[in-house]
Short mmCIF file of C-alpha atoms and ligand atoms in Angstrom, two decimals:
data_model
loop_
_atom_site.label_atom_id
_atom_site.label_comp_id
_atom_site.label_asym_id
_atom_site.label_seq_id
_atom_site.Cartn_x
_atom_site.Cartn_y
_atom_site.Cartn_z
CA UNK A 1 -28.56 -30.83 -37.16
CA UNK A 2 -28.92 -34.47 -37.33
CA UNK A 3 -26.81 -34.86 -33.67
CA UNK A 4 -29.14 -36.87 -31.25
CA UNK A 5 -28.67 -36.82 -27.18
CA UNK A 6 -30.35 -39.37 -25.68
CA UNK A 7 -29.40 -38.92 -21.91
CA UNK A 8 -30.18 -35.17 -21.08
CA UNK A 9 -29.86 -34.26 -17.19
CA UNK A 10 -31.58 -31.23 -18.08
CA UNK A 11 -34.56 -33.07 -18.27
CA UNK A 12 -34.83 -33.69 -14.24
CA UNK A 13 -34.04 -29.81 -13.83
CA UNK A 14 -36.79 -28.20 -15.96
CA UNK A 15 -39.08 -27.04 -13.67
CA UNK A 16 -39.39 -26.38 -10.10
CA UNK A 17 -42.50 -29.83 -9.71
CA UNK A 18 -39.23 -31.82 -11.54
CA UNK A 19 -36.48 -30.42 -9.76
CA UNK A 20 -38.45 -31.37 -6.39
CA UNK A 21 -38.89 -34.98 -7.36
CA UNK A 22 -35.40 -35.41 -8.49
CA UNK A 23 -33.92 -33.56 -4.78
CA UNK A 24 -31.89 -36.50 -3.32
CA UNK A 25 -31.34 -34.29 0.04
CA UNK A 26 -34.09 -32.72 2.24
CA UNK A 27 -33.58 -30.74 5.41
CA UNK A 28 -36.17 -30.15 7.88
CA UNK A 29 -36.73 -27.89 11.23
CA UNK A 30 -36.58 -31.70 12.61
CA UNK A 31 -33.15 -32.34 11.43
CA UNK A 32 -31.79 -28.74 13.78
CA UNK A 33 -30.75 -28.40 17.54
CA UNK A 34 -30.53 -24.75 18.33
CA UNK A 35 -27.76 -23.48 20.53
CA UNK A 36 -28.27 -20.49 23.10
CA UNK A 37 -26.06 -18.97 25.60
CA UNK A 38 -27.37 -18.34 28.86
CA UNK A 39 -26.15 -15.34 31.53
CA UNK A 40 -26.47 -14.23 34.68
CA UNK A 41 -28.77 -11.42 35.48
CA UNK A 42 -32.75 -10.69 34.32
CA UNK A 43 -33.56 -8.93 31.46
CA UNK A 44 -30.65 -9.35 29.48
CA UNK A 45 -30.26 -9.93 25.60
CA UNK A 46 -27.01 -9.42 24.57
CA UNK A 47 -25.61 -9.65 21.13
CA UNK A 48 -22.86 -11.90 20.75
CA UNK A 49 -20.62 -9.17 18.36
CA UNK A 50 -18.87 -11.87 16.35
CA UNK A 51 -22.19 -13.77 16.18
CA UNK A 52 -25.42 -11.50 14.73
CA UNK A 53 -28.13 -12.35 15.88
CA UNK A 54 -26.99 -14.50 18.32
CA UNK A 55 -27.82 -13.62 22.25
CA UNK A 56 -26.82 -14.69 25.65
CA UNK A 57 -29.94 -14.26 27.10
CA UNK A 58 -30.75 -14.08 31.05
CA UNK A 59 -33.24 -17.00 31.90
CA UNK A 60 -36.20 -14.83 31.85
CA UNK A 61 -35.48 -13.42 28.47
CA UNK A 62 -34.11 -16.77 27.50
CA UNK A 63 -37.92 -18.34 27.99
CA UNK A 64 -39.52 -15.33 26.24
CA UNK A 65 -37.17 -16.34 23.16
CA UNK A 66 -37.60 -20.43 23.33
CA UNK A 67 -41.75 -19.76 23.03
CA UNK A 68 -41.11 -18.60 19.68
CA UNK A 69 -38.42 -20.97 19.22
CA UNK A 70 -40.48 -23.99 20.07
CA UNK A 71 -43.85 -22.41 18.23
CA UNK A 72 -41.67 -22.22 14.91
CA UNK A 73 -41.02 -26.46 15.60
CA UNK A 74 -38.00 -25.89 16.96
CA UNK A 75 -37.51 -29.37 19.04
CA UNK A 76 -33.99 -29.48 20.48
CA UNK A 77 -31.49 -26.91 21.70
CA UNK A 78 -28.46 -27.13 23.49
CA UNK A 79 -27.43 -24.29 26.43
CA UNK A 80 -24.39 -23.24 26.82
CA UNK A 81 -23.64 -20.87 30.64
CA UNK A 82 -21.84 -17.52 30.13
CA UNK A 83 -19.94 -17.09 33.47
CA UNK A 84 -18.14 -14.20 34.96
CA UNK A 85 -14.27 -14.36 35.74
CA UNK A 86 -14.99 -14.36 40.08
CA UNK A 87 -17.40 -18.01 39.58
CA UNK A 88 -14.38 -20.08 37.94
CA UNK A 89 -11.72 -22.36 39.62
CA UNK A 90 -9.28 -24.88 38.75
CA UNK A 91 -11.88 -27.39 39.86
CA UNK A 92 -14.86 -25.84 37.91
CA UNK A 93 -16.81 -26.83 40.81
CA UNK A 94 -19.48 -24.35 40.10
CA UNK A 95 -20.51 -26.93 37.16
CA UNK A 96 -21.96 -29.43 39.33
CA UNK A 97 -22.79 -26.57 42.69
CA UNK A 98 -26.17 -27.00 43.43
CA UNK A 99 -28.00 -23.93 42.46
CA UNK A 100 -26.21 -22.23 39.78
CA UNK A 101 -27.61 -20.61 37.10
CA UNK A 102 -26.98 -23.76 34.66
CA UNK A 103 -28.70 -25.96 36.46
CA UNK A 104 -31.35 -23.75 37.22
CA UNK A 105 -31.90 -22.86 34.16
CA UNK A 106 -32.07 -26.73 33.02
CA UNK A 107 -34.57 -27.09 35.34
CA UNK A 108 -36.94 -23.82 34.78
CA UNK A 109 -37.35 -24.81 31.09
CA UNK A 110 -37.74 -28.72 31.21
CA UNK A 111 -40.78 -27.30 33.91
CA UNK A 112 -41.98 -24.69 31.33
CA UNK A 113 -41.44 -26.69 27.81
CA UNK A 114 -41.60 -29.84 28.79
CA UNK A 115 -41.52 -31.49 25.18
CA UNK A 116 -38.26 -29.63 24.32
CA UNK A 117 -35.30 -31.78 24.19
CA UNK A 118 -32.43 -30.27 26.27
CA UNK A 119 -29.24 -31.23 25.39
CA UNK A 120 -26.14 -29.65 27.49
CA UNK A 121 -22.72 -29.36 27.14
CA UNK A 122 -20.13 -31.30 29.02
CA UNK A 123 -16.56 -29.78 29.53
CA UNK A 124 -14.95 -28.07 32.11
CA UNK A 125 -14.06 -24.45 29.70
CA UNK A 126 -16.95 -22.26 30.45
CA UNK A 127 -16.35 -22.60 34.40
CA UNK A 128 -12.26 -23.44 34.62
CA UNK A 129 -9.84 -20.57 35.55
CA UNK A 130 -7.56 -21.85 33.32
CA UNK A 131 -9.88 -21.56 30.12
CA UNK A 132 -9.54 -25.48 29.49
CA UNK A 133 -11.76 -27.98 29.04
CA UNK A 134 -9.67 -30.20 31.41
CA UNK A 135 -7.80 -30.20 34.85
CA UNK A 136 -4.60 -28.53 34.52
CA UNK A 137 -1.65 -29.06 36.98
CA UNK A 138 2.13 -27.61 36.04
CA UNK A 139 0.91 -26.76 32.35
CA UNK A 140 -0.52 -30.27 31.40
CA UNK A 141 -4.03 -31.02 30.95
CA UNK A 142 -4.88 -34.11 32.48
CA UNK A 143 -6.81 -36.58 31.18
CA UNK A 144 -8.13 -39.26 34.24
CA UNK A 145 -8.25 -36.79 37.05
CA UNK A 146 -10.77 -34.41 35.13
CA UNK A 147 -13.43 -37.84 34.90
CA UNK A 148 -14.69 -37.22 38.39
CA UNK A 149 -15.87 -33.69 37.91
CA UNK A 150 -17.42 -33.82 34.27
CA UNK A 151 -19.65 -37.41 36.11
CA UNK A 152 -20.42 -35.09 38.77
CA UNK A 153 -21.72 -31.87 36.08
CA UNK A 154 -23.07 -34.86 33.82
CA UNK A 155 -25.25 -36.04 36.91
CA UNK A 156 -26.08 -32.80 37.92
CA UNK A 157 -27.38 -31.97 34.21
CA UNK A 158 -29.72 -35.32 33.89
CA UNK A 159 -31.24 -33.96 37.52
CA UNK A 160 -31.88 -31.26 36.44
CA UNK A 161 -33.55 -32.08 33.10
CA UNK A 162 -31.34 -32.50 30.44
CA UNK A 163 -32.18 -35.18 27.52
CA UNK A 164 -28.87 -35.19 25.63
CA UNK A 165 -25.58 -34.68 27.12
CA UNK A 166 -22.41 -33.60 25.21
CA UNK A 167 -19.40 -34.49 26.63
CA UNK A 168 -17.11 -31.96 24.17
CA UNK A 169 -13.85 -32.15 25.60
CA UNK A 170 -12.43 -34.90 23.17
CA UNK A 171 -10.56 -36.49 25.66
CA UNK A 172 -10.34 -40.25 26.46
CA UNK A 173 -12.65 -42.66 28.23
CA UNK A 174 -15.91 -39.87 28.70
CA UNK A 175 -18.53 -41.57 27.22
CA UNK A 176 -18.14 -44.78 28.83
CA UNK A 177 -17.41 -42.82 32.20
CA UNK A 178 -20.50 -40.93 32.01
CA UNK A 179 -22.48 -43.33 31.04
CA UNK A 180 -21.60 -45.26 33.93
CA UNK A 181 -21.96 -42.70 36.05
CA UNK A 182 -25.65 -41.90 34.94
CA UNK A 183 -26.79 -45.17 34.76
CA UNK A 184 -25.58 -45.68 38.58
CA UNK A 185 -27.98 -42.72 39.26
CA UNK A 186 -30.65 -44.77 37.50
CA UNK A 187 -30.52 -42.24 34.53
CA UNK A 188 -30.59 -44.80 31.76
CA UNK A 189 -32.49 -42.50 29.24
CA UNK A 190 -30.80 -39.88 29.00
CA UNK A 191 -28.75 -39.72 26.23
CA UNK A 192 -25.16 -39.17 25.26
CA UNK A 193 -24.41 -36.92 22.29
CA UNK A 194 -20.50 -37.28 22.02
CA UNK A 195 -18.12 -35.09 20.36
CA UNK A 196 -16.46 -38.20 18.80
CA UNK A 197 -14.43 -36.15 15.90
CA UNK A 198 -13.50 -32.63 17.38
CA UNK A 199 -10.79 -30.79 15.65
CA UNK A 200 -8.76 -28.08 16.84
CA UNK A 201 -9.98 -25.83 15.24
CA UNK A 202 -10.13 -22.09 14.19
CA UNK A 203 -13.67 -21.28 13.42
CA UNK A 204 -14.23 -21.63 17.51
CA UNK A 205 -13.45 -18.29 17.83
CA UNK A 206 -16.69 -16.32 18.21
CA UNK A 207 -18.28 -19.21 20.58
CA UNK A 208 -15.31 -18.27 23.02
CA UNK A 209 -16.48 -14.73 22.54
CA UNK A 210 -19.57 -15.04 23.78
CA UNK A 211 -18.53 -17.54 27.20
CA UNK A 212 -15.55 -15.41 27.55
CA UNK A 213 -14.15 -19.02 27.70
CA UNK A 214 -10.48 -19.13 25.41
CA UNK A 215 -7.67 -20.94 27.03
CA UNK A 216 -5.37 -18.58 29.28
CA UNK A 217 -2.47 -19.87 28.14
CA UNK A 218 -1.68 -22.38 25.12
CA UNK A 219 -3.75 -24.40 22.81
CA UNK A 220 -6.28 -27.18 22.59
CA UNK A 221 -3.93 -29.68 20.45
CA UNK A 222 -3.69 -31.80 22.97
CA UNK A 223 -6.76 -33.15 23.02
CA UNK A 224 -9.17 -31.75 20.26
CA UNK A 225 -7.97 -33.49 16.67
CA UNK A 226 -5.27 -32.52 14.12
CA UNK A 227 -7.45 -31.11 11.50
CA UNK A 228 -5.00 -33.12 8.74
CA UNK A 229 -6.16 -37.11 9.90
CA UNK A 230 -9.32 -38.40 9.11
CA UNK A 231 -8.19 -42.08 9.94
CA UNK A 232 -7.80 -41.23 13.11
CA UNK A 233 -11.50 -40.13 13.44
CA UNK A 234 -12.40 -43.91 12.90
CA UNK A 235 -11.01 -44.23 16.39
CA UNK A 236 -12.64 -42.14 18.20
CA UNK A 237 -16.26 -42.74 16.73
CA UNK A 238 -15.51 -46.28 16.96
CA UNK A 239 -14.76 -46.01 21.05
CA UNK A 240 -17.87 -43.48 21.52
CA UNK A 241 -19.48 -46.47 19.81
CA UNK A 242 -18.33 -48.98 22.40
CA UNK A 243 -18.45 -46.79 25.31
CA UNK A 244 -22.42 -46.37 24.47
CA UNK A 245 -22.97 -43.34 22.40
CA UNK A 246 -26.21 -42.85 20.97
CA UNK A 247 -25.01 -40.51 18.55
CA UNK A 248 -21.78 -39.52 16.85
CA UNK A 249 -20.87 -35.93 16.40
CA UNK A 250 -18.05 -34.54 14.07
CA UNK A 251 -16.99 -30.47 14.19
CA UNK A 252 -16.73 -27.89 12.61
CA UNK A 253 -18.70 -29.55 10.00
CA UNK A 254 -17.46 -27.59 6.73
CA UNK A 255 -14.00 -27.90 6.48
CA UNK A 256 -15.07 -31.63 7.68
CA UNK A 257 -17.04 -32.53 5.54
CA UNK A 258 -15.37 -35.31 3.79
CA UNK A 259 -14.88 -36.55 7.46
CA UNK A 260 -18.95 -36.66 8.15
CA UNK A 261 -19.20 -38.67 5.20
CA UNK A 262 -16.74 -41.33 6.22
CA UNK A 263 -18.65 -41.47 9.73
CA UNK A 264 -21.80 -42.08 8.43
CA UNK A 265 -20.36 -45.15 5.98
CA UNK A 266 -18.97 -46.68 8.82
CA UNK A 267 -21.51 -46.24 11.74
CA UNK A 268 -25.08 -46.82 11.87
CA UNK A 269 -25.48 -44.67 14.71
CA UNK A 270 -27.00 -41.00 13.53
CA UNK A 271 -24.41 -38.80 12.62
CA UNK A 272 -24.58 -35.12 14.10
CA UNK A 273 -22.38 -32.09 12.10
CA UNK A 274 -21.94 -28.91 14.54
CA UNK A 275 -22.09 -25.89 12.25
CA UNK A 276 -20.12 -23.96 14.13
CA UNK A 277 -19.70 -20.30 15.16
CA UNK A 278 -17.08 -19.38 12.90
CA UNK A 279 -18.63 -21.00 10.01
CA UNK A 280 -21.83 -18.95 10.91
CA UNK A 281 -20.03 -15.80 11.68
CA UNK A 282 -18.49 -15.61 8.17
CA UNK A 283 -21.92 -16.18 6.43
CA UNK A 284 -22.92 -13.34 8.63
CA UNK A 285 -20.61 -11.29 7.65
CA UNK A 286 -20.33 -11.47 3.90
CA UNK A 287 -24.22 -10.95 4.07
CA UNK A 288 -24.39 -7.97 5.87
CA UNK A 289 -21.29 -6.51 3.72
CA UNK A 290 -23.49 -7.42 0.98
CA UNK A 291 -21.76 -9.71 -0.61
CA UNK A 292 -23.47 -12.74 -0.55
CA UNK A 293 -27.05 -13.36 -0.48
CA UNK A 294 -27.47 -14.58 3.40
CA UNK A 295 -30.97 -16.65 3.29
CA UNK A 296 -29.27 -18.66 0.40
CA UNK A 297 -25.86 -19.35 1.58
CA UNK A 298 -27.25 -20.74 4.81
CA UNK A 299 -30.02 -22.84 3.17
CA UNK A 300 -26.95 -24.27 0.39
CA UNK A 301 -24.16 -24.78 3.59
CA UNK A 302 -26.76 -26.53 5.58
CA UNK A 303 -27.87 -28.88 2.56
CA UNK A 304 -24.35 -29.55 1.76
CA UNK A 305 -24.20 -30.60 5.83
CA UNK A 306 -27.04 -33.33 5.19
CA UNK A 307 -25.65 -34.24 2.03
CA UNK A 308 -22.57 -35.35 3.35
CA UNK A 309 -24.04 -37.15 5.91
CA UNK A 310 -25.41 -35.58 8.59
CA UNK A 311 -28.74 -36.64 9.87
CA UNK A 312 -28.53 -33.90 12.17
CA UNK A 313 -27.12 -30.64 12.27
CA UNK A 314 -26.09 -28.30 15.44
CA UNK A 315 -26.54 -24.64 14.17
CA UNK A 316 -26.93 -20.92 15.10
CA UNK A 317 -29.30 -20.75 11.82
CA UNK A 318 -31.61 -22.69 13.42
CA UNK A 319 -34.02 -20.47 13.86
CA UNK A 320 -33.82 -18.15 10.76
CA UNK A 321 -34.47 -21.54 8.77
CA UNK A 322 -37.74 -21.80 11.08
CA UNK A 323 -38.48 -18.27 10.20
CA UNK A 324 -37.73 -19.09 6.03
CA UNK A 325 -40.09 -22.63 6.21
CA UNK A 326 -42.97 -20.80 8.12
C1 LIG B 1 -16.11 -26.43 24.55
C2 LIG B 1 -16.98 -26.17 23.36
C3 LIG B 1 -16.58 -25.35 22.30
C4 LIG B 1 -17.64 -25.32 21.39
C5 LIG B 1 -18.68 -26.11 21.91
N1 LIG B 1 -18.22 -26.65 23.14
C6 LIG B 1 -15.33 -24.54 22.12
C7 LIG B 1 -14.02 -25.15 22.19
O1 LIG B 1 -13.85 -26.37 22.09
O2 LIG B 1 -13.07 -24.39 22.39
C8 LIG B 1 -17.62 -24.53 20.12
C9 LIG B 1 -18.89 -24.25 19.44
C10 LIG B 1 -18.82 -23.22 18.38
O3 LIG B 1 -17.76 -22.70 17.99
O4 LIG B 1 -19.89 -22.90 17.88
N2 LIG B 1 -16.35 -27.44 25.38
#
């Protein structure tokens, strides 16, 4: 036994002090933004079926939940409206109506947790007849005519409280639109999350669920991103960039990984990863079949989020990790 090996790996894994010293990737209740679904109605908590755990709360149940939210750290979320069927149009005018639960909503918890950042969600889906995230007219979804009515919601949304907006339609010229728009208003710190890199994607599935929000007819391909291209995600962060992003968003984030990576090597801006609702619906699932460990599949996926790239990370496990670190 005279065979010598100088360079052992083994040696940075041998106990939990070493292993912690040698851990290239950390991930913090700082590094989360929580998103919640919010409903008409008092007293509601509903479970989102494809989503456990998951709620679309009314507002006053929706404040009970964001005090434990915020006294587990907690520091950003992002609200998404659940609407019924008879408060869409074409026009999604109830987006911007003075009034409506939203914006009410925006405004109730930027009063009652003030040090919360509020990020919202700009798109026309949760209040369009039509299920789209655009302006449709014979079939088409149309990409200039929709710009005055997401200004309008993104206006509404700074009044009303928000920090961070996300315009998430992945269509052409919002960022630069919006931030125009805002900045006319005299809004100049509020911030723009975009949805630079937004795939069409399969693993939405559960988040239209629980808005009720899938397109009536068609598909999304027109505007969200072929899920094979990842040059083509170059050109889209690198307009967000020009048009004034202050951060650059890709999603889903697992089957995108590779594509979170390439973001951050080519943008200094932080890079945000949406975990999305199909990626935490099949964790979900496989745990409570038993057939994964839950607690440790969500703390390895979210790692592998921040290891790619992602400074930050948009996910329905936000506050279960809270609950683990306290
Ligand atoms: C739509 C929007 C979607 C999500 C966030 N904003 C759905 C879609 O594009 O169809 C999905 C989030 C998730 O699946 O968790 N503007």
């Amino acid at each position: 036994m005279s065979y010598s090996i100088p360079r052992r790996p083994r040696r940075n894994r041998q106990s939990s002090a070493i292993r912690a010293l040698a851990q290239e990737t950390t991930l913090s209740v700082n590094d989360l933004i929580y998103p919640m679904f919010i409903v008409e109605g008092s007293g509601v908590r509903s479970e989102v079926k494809s989503m456990p755990g998951i709620y679309r709360h009314s507002l006053d149940t929706l404040l009970e939940e964001l005090k434990e939210v915020t006294d587990l750290g907690i520091k950003c979320i992002d609200l998404f409206p659940n609407y019924s069927e008879d408060k869409k149009d074409k026009y999604a005018t109830e987006s911007y109506r003075e009034g409506t639960l939203y914006l009410d909503a925006l405004k109730t918890i930027k009063d009652k947790f003030p040090d919360l950042a509020l990020m919202t969600d700009v798109a026309m889906d949760p209040y369009s007849s039509d299920g789209h995230d655009g302006l449709v007219e014979n079939g088409k979804i149309l990409n200039d005519e929709t710009l005055d009515i997401l200004a309008k919601m993104a206006v509404a949304q700074a009044r009303a409280g928000a920090d961070i907006l996300g315009p998430s339609d992945m269509m052409d010229g919002r960022v630069g639109f919006i931030r125009e728009a805002l900045d006319a208003e005299g809004f100049t710190d509020v911030s723009i999350m975009s949805y630079s890199v937004k795939y069409a994607s399969a693993f939405y599935g559960p988040f239209r669920d629980a808005l009720d929000s899938a397109p009536r007819f068609g598909d999304k391909k027109t505007y969200q991103m072929n899920p094979a291209n990842v040059r083509e995600a170059l050109i889209e962060a690198e307009l967000d960039y020009q048009e004034g992003a202050d951060f650059l968003m890709v999603k889903p984030a697992l089957a995108y990984l590779d594509v979170i990576k390439t973001l951050n090597q080519n943008f200094d801006l932080p890079i945000a990863a949406y975990n999305v609702s199909g990626e935490y619906a099949m964790i979900k699932a496989a745990a409570q079949n038993g057939w994964l460990d839950g607690d440790r599949a969500m703390l390895e996926t979210l790692m592998s989020i921040r290891r790619a790239g992602a400074k930050i990370i948009l996910t329905y496990f936000a506050k279960e990790f809270a609950l683990l670190q306290a």
